[in-house]
Short mmCIF file of C-alpha atoms and ligand atoms in Angstrom, two decimals:
data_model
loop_
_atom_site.label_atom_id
_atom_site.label_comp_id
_atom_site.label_asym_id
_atom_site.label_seq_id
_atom_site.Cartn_x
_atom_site.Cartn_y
_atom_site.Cartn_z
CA UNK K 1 132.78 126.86 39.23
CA UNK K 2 133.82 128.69 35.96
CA UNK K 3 138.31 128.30 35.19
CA UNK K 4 138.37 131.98 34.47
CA UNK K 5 137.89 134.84 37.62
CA UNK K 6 136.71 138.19 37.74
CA UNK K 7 138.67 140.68 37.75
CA UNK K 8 137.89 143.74 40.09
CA UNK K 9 140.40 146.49 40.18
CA UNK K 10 140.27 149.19 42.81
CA UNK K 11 142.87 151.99 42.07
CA UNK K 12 146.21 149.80 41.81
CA UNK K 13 144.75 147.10 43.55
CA UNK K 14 143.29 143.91 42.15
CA UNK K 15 141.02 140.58 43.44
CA UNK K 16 139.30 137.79 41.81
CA UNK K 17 135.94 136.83 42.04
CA UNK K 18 135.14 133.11 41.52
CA UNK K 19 132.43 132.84 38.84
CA UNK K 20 129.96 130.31 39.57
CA UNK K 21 128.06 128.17 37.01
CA UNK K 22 124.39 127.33 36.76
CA UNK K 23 122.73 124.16 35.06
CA UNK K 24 121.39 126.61 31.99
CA UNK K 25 121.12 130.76 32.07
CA UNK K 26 123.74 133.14 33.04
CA UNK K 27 126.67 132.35 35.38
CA UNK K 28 127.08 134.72 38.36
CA UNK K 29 129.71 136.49 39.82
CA UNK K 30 130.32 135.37 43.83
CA UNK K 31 130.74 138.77 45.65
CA UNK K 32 130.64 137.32 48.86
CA UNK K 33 133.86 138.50 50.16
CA UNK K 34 133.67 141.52 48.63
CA UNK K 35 132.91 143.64 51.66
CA UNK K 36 135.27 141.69 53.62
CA UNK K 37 138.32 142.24 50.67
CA UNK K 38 137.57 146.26 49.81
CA UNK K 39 135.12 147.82 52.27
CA UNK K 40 132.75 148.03 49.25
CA UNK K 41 129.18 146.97 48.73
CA UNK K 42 127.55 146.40 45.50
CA UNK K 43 124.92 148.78 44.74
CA UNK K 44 121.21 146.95 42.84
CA UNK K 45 118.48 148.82 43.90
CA UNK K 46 115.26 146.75 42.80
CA UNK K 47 117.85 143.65 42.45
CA UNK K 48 118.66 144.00 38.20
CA UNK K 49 121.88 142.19 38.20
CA UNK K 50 121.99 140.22 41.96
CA UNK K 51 120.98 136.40 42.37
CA UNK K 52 119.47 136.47 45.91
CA UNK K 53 120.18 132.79 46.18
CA UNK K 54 120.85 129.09 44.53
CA UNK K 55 117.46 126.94 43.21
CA UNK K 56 116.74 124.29 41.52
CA UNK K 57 113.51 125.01 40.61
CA UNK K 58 112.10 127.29 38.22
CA UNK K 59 113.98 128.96 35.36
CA UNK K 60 113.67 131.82 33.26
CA UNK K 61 115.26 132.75 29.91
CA UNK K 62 114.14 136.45 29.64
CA UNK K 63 114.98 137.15 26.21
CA UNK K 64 113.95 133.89 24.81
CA UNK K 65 110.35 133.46 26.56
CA UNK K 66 111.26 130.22 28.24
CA UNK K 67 110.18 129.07 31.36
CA UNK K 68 111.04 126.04 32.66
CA UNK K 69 109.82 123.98 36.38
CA UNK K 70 112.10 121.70 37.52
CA UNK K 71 113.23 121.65 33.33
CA UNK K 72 109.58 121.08 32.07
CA UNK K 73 108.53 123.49 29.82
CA UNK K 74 105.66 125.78 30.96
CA UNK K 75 103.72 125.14 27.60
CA UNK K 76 103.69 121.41 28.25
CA UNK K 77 102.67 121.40 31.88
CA UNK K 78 100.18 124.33 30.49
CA UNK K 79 98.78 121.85 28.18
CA UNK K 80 99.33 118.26 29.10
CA UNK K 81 99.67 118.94 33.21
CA UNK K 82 97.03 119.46 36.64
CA UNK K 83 98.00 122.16 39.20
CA UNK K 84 98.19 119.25 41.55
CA UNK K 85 100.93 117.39 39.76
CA UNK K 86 102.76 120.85 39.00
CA UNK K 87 102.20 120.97 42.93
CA UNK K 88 103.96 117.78 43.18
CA UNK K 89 106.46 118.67 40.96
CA UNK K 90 107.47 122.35 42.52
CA UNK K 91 107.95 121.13 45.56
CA UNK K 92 109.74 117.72 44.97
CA UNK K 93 111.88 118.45 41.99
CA UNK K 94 110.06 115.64 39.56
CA UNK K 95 107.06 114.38 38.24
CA UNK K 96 105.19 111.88 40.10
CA UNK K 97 104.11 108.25 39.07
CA UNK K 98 100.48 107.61 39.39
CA UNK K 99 100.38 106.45 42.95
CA UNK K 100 102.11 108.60 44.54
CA UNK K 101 100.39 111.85 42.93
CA UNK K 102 96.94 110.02 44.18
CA UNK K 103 98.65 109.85 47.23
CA UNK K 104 99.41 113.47 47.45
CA UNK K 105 96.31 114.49 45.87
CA UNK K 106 95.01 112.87 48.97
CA UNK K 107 96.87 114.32 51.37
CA UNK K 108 95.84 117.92 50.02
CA UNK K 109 92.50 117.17 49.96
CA UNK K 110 92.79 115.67 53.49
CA UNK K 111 93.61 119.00 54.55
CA UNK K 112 91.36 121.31 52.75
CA UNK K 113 88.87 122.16 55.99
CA UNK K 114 89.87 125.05 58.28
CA UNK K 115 89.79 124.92 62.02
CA UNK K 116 86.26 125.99 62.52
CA UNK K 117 87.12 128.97 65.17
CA UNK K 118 89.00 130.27 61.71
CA UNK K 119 85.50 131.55 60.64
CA UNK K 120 84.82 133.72 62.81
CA UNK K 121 87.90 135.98 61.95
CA UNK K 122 85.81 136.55 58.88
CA UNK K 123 83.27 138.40 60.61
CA UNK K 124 85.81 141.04 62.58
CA UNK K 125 86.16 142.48 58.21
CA UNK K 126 84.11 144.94 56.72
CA UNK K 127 81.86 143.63 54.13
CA UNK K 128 83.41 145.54 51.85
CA UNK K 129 87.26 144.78 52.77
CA UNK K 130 89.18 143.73 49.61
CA UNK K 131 89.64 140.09 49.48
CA UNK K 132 93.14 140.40 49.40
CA UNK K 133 92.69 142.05 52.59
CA UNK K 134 91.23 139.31 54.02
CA UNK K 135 93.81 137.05 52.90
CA UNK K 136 96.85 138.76 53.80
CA UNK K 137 94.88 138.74 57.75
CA UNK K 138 93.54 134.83 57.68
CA UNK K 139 96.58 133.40 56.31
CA UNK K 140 98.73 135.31 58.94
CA UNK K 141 95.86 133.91 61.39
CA UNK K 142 96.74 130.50 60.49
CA UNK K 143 99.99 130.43 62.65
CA UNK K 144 97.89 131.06 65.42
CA UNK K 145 95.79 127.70 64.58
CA UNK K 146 98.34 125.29 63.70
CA UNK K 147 101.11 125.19 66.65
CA UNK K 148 102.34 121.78 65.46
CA UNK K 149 103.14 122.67 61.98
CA UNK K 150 105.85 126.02 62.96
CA UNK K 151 108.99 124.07 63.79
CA UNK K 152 110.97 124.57 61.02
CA UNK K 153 113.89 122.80 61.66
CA UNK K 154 111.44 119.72 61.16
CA UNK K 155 111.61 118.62 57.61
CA UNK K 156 108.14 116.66 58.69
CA UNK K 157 106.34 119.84 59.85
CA UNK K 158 107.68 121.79 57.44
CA UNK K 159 106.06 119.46 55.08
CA UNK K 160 102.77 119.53 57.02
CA UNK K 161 102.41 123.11 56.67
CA UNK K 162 103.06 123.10 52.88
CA UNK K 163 100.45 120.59 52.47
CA UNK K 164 98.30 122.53 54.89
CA UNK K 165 98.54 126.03 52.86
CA UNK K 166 98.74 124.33 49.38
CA UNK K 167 95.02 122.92 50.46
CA UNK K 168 93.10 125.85 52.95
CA UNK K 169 94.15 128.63 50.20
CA UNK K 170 91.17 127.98 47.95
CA UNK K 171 88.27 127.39 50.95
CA UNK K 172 90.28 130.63 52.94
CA UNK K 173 89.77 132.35 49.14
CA UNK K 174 86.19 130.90 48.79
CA UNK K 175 85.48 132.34 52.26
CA UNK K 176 86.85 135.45 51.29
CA UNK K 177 84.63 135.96 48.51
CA UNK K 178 81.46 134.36 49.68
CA UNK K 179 81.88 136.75 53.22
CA UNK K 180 81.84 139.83 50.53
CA UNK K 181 78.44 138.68 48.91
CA UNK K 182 76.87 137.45 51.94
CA UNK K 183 76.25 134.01 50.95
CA UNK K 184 76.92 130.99 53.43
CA UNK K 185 80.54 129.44 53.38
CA UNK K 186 80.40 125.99 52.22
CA UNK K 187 82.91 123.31 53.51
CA UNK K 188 85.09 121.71 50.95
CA UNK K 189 84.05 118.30 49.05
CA UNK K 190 86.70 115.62 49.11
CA UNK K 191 84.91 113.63 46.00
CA UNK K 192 85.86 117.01 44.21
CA UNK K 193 89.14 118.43 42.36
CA UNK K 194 91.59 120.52 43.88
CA UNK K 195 89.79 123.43 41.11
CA UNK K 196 86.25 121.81 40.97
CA UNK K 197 86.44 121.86 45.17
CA UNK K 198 87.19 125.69 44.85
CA UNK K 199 84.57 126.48 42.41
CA UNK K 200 82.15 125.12 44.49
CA UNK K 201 83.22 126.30 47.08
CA UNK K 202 83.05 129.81 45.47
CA UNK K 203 80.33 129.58 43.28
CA UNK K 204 77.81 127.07 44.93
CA UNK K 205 74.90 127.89 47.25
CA UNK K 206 73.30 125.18 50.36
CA UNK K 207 70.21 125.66 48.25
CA UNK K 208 71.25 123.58 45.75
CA UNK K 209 73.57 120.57 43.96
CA UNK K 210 76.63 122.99 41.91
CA UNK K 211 77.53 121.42 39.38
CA UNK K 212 81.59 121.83 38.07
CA UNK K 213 81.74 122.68 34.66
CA UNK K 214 84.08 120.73 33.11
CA UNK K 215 85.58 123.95 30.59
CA UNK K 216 85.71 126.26 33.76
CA UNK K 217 87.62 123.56 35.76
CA UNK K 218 90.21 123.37 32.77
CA UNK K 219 90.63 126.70 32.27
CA UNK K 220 90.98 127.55 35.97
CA UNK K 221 93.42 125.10 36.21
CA UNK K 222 95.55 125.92 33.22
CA UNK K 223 95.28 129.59 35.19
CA UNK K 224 96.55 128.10 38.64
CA UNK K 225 99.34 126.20 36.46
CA UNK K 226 100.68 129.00 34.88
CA UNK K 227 101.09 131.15 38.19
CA UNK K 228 102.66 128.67 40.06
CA UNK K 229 105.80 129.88 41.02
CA UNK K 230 108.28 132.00 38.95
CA UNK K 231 111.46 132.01 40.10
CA UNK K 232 112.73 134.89 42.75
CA UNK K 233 110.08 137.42 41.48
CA UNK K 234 109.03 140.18 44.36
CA UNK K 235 106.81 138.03 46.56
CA UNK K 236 108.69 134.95 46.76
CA UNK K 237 112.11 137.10 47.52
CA UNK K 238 109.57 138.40 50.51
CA UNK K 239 108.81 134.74 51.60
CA UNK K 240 112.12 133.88 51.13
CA UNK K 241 113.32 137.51 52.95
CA UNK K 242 110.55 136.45 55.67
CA UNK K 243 111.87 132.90 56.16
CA UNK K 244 115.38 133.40 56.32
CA UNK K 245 115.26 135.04 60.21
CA UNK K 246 113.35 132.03 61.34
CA UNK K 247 109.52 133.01 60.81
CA UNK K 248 106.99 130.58 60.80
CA UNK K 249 105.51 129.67 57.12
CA UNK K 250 102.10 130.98 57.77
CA UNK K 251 103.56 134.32 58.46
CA UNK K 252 106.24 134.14 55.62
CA UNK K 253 103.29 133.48 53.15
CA UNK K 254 100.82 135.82 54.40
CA UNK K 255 104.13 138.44 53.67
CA UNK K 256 103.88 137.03 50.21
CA UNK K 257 100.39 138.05 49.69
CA UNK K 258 100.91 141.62 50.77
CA UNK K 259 103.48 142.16 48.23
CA UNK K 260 101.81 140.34 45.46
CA UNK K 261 98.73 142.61 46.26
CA UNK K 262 100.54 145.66 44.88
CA UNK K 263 99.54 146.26 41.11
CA UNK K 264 103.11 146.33 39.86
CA UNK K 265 103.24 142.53 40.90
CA UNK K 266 100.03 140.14 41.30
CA UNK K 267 97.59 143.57 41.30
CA UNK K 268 97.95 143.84 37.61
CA UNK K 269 95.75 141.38 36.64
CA UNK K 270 92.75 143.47 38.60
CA UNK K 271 94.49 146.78 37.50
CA UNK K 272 94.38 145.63 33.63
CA UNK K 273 91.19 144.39 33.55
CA UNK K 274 89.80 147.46 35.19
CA UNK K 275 92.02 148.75 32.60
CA UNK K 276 90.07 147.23 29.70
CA UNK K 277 86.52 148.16 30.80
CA UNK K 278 87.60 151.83 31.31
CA UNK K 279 89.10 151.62 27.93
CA UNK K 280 85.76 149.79 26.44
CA UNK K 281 85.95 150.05 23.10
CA UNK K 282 88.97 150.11 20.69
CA UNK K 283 88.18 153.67 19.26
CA UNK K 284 89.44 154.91 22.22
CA UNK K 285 92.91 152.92 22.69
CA UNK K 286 95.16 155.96 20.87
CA UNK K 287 94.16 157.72 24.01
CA UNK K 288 95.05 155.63 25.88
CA UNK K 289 98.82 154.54 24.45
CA UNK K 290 99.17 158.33 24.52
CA UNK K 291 99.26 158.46 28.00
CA UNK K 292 100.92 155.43 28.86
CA UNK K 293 103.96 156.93 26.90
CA UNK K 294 103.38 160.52 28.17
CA UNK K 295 106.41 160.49 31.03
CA UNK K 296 104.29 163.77 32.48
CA UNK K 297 101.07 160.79 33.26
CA UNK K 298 102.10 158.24 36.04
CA UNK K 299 99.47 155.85 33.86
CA UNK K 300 101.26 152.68 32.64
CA UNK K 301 99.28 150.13 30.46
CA UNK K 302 98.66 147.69 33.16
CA UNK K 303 99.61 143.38 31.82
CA UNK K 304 102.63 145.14 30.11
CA UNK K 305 106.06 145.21 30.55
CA UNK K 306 108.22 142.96 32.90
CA UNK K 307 111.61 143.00 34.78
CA UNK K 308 112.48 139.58 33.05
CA UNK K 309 110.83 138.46 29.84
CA UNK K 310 111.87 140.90 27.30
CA UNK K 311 110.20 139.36 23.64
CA UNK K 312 107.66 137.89 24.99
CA UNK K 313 106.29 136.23 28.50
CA UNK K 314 105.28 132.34 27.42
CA UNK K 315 102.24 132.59 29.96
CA UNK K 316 100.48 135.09 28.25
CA UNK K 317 100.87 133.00 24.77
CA UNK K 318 99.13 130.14 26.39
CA UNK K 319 96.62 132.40 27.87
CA UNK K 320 95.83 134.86 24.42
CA UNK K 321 94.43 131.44 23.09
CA UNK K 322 93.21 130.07 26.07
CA UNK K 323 90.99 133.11 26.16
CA UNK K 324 89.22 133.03 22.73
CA UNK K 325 88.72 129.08 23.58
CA UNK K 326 87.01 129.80 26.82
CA UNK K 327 84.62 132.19 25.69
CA UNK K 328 83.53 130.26 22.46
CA UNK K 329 83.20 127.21 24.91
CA UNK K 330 80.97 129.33 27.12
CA UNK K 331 79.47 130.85 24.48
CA UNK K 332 80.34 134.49 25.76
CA UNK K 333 81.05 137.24 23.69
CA UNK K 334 82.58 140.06 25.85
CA UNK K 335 83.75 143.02 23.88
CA UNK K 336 86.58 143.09 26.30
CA UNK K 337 88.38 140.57 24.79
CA UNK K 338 88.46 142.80 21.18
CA UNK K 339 89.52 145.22 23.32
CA UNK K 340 92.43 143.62 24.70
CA UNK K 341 93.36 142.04 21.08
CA UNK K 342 92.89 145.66 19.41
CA UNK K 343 95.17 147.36 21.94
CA UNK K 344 97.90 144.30 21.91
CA UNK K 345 98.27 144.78 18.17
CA UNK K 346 98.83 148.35 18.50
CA UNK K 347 100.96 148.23 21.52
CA UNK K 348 103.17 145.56 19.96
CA UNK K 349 103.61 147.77 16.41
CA UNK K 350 104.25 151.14 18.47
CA UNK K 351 108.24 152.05 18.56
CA UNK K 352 107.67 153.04 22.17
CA UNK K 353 106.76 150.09 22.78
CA UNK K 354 109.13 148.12 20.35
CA UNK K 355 112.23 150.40 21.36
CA UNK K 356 111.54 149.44 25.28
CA UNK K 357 110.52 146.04 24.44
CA UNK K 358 107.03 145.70 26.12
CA UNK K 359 104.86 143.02 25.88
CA UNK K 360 101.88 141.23 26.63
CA UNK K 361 102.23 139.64 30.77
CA UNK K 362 100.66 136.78 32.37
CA UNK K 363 98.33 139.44 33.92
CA UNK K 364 97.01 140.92 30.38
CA UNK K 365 94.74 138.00 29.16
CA UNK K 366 93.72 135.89 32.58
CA UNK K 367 91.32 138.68 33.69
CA UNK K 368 89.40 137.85 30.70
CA UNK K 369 89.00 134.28 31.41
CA UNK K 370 88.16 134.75 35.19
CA UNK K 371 85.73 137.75 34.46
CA UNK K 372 84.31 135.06 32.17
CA UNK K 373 84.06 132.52 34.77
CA UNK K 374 82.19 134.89 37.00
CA UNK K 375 84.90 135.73 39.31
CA UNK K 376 84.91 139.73 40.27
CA UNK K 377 87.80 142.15 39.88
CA UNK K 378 88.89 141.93 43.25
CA UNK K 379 89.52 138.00 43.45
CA UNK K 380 91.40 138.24 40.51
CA UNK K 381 94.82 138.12 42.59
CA UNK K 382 93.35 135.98 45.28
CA UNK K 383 93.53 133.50 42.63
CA UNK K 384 97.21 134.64 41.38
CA UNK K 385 98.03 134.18 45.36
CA UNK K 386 95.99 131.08 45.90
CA UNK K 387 98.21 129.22 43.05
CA UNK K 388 101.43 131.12 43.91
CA UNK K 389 101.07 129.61 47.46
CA UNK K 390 102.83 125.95 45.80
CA UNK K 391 105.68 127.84 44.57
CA UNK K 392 105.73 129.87 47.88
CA UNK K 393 106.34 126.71 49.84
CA UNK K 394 108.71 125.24 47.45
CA UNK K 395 110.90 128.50 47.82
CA UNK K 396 110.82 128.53 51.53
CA UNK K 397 111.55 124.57 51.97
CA UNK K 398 114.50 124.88 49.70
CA UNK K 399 115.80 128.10 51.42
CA UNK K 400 115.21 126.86 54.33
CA UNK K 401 116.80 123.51 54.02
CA UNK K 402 120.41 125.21 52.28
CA UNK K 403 122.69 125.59 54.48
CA UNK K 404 124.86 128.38 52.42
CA UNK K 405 121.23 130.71 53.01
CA UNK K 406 121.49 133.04 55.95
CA UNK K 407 119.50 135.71 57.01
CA UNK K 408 118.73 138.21 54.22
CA UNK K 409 120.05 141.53 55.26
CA UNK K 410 121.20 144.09 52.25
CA UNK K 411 123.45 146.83 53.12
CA UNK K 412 122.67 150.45 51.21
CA UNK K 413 124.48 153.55 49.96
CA UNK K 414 124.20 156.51 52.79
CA UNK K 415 123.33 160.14 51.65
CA UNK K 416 121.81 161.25 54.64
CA UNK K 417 123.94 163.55 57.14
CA UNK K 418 126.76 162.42 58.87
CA UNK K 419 127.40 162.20 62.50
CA UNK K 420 126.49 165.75 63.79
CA UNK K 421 125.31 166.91 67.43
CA UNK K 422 122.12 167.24 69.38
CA UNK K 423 120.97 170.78 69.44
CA UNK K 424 118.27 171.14 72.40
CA UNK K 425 115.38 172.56 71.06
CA UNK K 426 115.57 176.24 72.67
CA UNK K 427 118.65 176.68 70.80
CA UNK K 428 117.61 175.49 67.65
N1 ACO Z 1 103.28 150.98 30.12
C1 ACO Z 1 104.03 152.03 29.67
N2 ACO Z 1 105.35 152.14 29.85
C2 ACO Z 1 105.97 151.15 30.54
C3 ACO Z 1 105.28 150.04 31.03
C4 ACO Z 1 103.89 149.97 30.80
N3 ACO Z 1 103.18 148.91 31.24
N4 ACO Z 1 106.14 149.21 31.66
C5 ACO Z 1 107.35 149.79 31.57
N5 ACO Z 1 107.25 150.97 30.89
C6 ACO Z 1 108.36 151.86 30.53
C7 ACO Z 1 108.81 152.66 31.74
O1 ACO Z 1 108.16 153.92 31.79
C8 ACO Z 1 110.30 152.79 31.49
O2 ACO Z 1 110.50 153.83 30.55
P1 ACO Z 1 111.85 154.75 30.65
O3 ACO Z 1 112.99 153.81 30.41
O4 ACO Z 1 111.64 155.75 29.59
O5 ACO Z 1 111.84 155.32 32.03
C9 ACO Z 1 110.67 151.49 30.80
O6 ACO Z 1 109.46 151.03 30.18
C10 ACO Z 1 111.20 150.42 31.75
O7 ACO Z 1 110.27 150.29 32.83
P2 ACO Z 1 110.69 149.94 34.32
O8 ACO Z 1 109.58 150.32 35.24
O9 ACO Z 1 112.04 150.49 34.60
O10 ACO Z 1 110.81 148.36 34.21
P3 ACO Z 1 110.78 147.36 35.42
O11 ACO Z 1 111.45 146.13 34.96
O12 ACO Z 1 111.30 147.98 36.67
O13 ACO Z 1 109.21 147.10 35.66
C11 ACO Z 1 107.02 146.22 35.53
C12 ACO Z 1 108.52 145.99 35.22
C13 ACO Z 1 106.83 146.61 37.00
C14 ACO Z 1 106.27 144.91 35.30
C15 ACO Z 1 106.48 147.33 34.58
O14 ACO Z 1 106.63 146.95 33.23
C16 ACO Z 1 105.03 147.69 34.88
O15 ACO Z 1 104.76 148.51 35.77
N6 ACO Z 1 104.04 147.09 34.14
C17 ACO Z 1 102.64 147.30 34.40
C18 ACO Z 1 102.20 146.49 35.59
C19 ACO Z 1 102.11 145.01 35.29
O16 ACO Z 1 101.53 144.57 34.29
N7 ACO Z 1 102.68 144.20 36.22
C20 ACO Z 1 102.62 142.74 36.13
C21 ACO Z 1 103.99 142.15 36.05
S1 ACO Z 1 103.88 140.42 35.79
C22 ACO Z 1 103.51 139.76 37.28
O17 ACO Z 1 103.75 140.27 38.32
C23 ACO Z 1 102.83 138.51 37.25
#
């Protein structure tokens, strides 16, 4: 806690408001009692200036382009890390030693299978639901499944069901996707990675051996990496929101996916991509900037612009170049990807979108890479959901196990009528 108070003064009244201190990043003022002392709430709508809640685990420097897990810096785990050890390292605060990540490694992959029954909620979906649709329902199913992981006042099931979601997210996404083409599901492969498992699970047939290309496995791993977790962004304040009256985690996550699925959050990634191909070739991006900064045209240029990073967001750096490596590896040459360069340059020399301070998102460059890798539109935030699931569970654990954390329940500013009488309706 910070020497110096805030000072709030009400008319000729005054209080003081401790100020708390973080590790790193901005201190916060404690407004706790601030009901209690004035009869006054604070008014945030969309939450610009509130902390929700104290964690340890991910941070975000906004106007420097840092993000941090547990202190590591995104770049590094980006580069040097596997989504299984960032797993590890979300949801126990530090990296592992050898051992024990082979031992959780094992443990995920232990749990990859789905109760058999599970399948046949696949069937009840049209063929041509969205896979996020199907998500959002099987996930929520899971609760149903798993009876002995939904105490959570038990740190031990608490911990099964992380490890349970962390590993049935990519064969319930595989399932997903395979149900929409019509193909056979195939059951996971425990000699396989956590990525390589999912691609084959995705990608191969019964027909014949699939073989995991070892550029697509890196590159969807670098992808599941950097979406992780990141900090109290809109779905994990909904997990978080979920968890804190006591709902199980199935049902807390599957809340997750619905809000990532909106293209404002995890949807932009399909939305900008889409985005791209409509645009198809850079001739016609004036057009397009023209509407994005016409306020009359609800169009926004989708992988631009977010609530935190404000120079740049460090996930789409390591994803611009993991991009053009990608596609050389795989020798594709999709003219999407000029495309997306053309319009960034443009974008980031245009005073509208200087002056507001827009950039390049997470969202803006991945499409590229999974469009490359085969994966259609509509999985694209299946896979943003699939890796958000580890820093979905972290979230929950920690809120879960802090006992300053109560149930989330904001208060509002009333402009509707006051208290007037019922007027039967002949007399109306
Ligand atoms: N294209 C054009 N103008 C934009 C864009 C954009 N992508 N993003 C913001 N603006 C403009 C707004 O019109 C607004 O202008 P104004 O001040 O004249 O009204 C200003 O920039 C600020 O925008 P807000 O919507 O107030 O910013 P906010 O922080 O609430 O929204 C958001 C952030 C939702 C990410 C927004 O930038 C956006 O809609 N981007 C496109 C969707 C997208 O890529 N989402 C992915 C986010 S990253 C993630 O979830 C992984």
């Amino acid at each position: 806690m910070a020497d110096t108070k805030a000072t709030l003064t009400i008319g000729d009244a005054t209080k003081d408001y401790d100020i708390l201190d973080g590790s790193v990043g901005p201190q916060v003022i404690d407004v706790r009692k601030l009901y209690a002392n004035t009869g006054m709430f604070t008014y945030d709508p969309g939450f610009t200036s509130t902390a929700s809640c104290e964690s340890n685990i991910t941070y975000i420097d906004g106007d420097e382009g840092i993000l941090l897990h547990r202190g590591y810096p995104i770049e590094q785990l980006a580069e040097q890390s596997s989504f299984m050890e960032v797993a590890y390292l979300l949801m126990n605060g530090d990296l592992p030693d050898k051992e024990t990540l082979d031992k959780f490694t094992y443990t995920i992959t232990r749990h990859t299978m789905v109760h058999e029954q599970l399948s046949t909620f696949y069937r009840g979906f049209r063929r041509d639901a969205h896979p996020m649709a199907i998500l959002c329902g099987v996930v929520g199913a899971l609760s149903s499944f798993y009876h002995d992981s939904t105490d959570i006042n038990d740190p031990l099931q608490r911990t099964i069901a992380s490890h349970r979601l962390i590993a049935k997210m990519p064969t319930i996404a595989a399932m997903a996707y395979k149900y929409s083409v019509g193909q056979p599901f195939l059951y996971p492969r425990n000699d396989l990675s956590y990525t390589g498992n999912f691609l084959r699970m995705t990608f191969g047939v019964p027909a014949e051996e699939y073989v995991v290309d070892p550029v697509v496995e890196a590159a969807m791993d670098k992808i599941f990496i950097l979406h992780a977790d990141h900090e109290q962004n809109a779905s994990t304040s909904t997990v978080r929101l979920a968890g804190s009256s006591g709902a199980n985690p199935f049902a807390c996550i599957a809340a997750g996916i619905a809000c990532l699925w909106g293209p404002a959050h995890g949807g932009a990634n399909e939305a900008a991509l889409n985005m791209l191909r409509e645009i198809g070739t850079p001739d016609r991006i004036p057009e397009y900037i023209a509407r994005a900064k016409n306020k009359d045209d609800p169009f926004r240029l989708m992988g631009f612009g977010h609530r935190v990073y404000k120079n740049f967001d460090p996930r789409a750096k390591v994803l611009s170049k993991a991009a053009s490596e990608v596609l050389d590896k795989l020798g594709i040459n999709d003219p999407v990807l000029d495309t997306a360069r053309e319009l960034e340059q443009i974008a980031l020399n245009d005073p509208y979108f200087i002056e507001k301070k827009l950039y390049p998102n997470v969202d803006f460059y991945s499409g590229v890479i999974l469009s490359a890798i085969g994966f259609p539109t509509e999985m694209f935030t299946v896979l943003f959901a699939l890796a958000r699931t580890v820093g979905w569970v972290a979230q929950w654990n920690e809120m879960i196990s802090d006992p300053a954390q109560k149930i989330g329940r904001p208060r509002q500013l009333y402009t509707g009528p006051a208290q007037r009488d019922y007027v039967p309706v002949a007399q109306r």
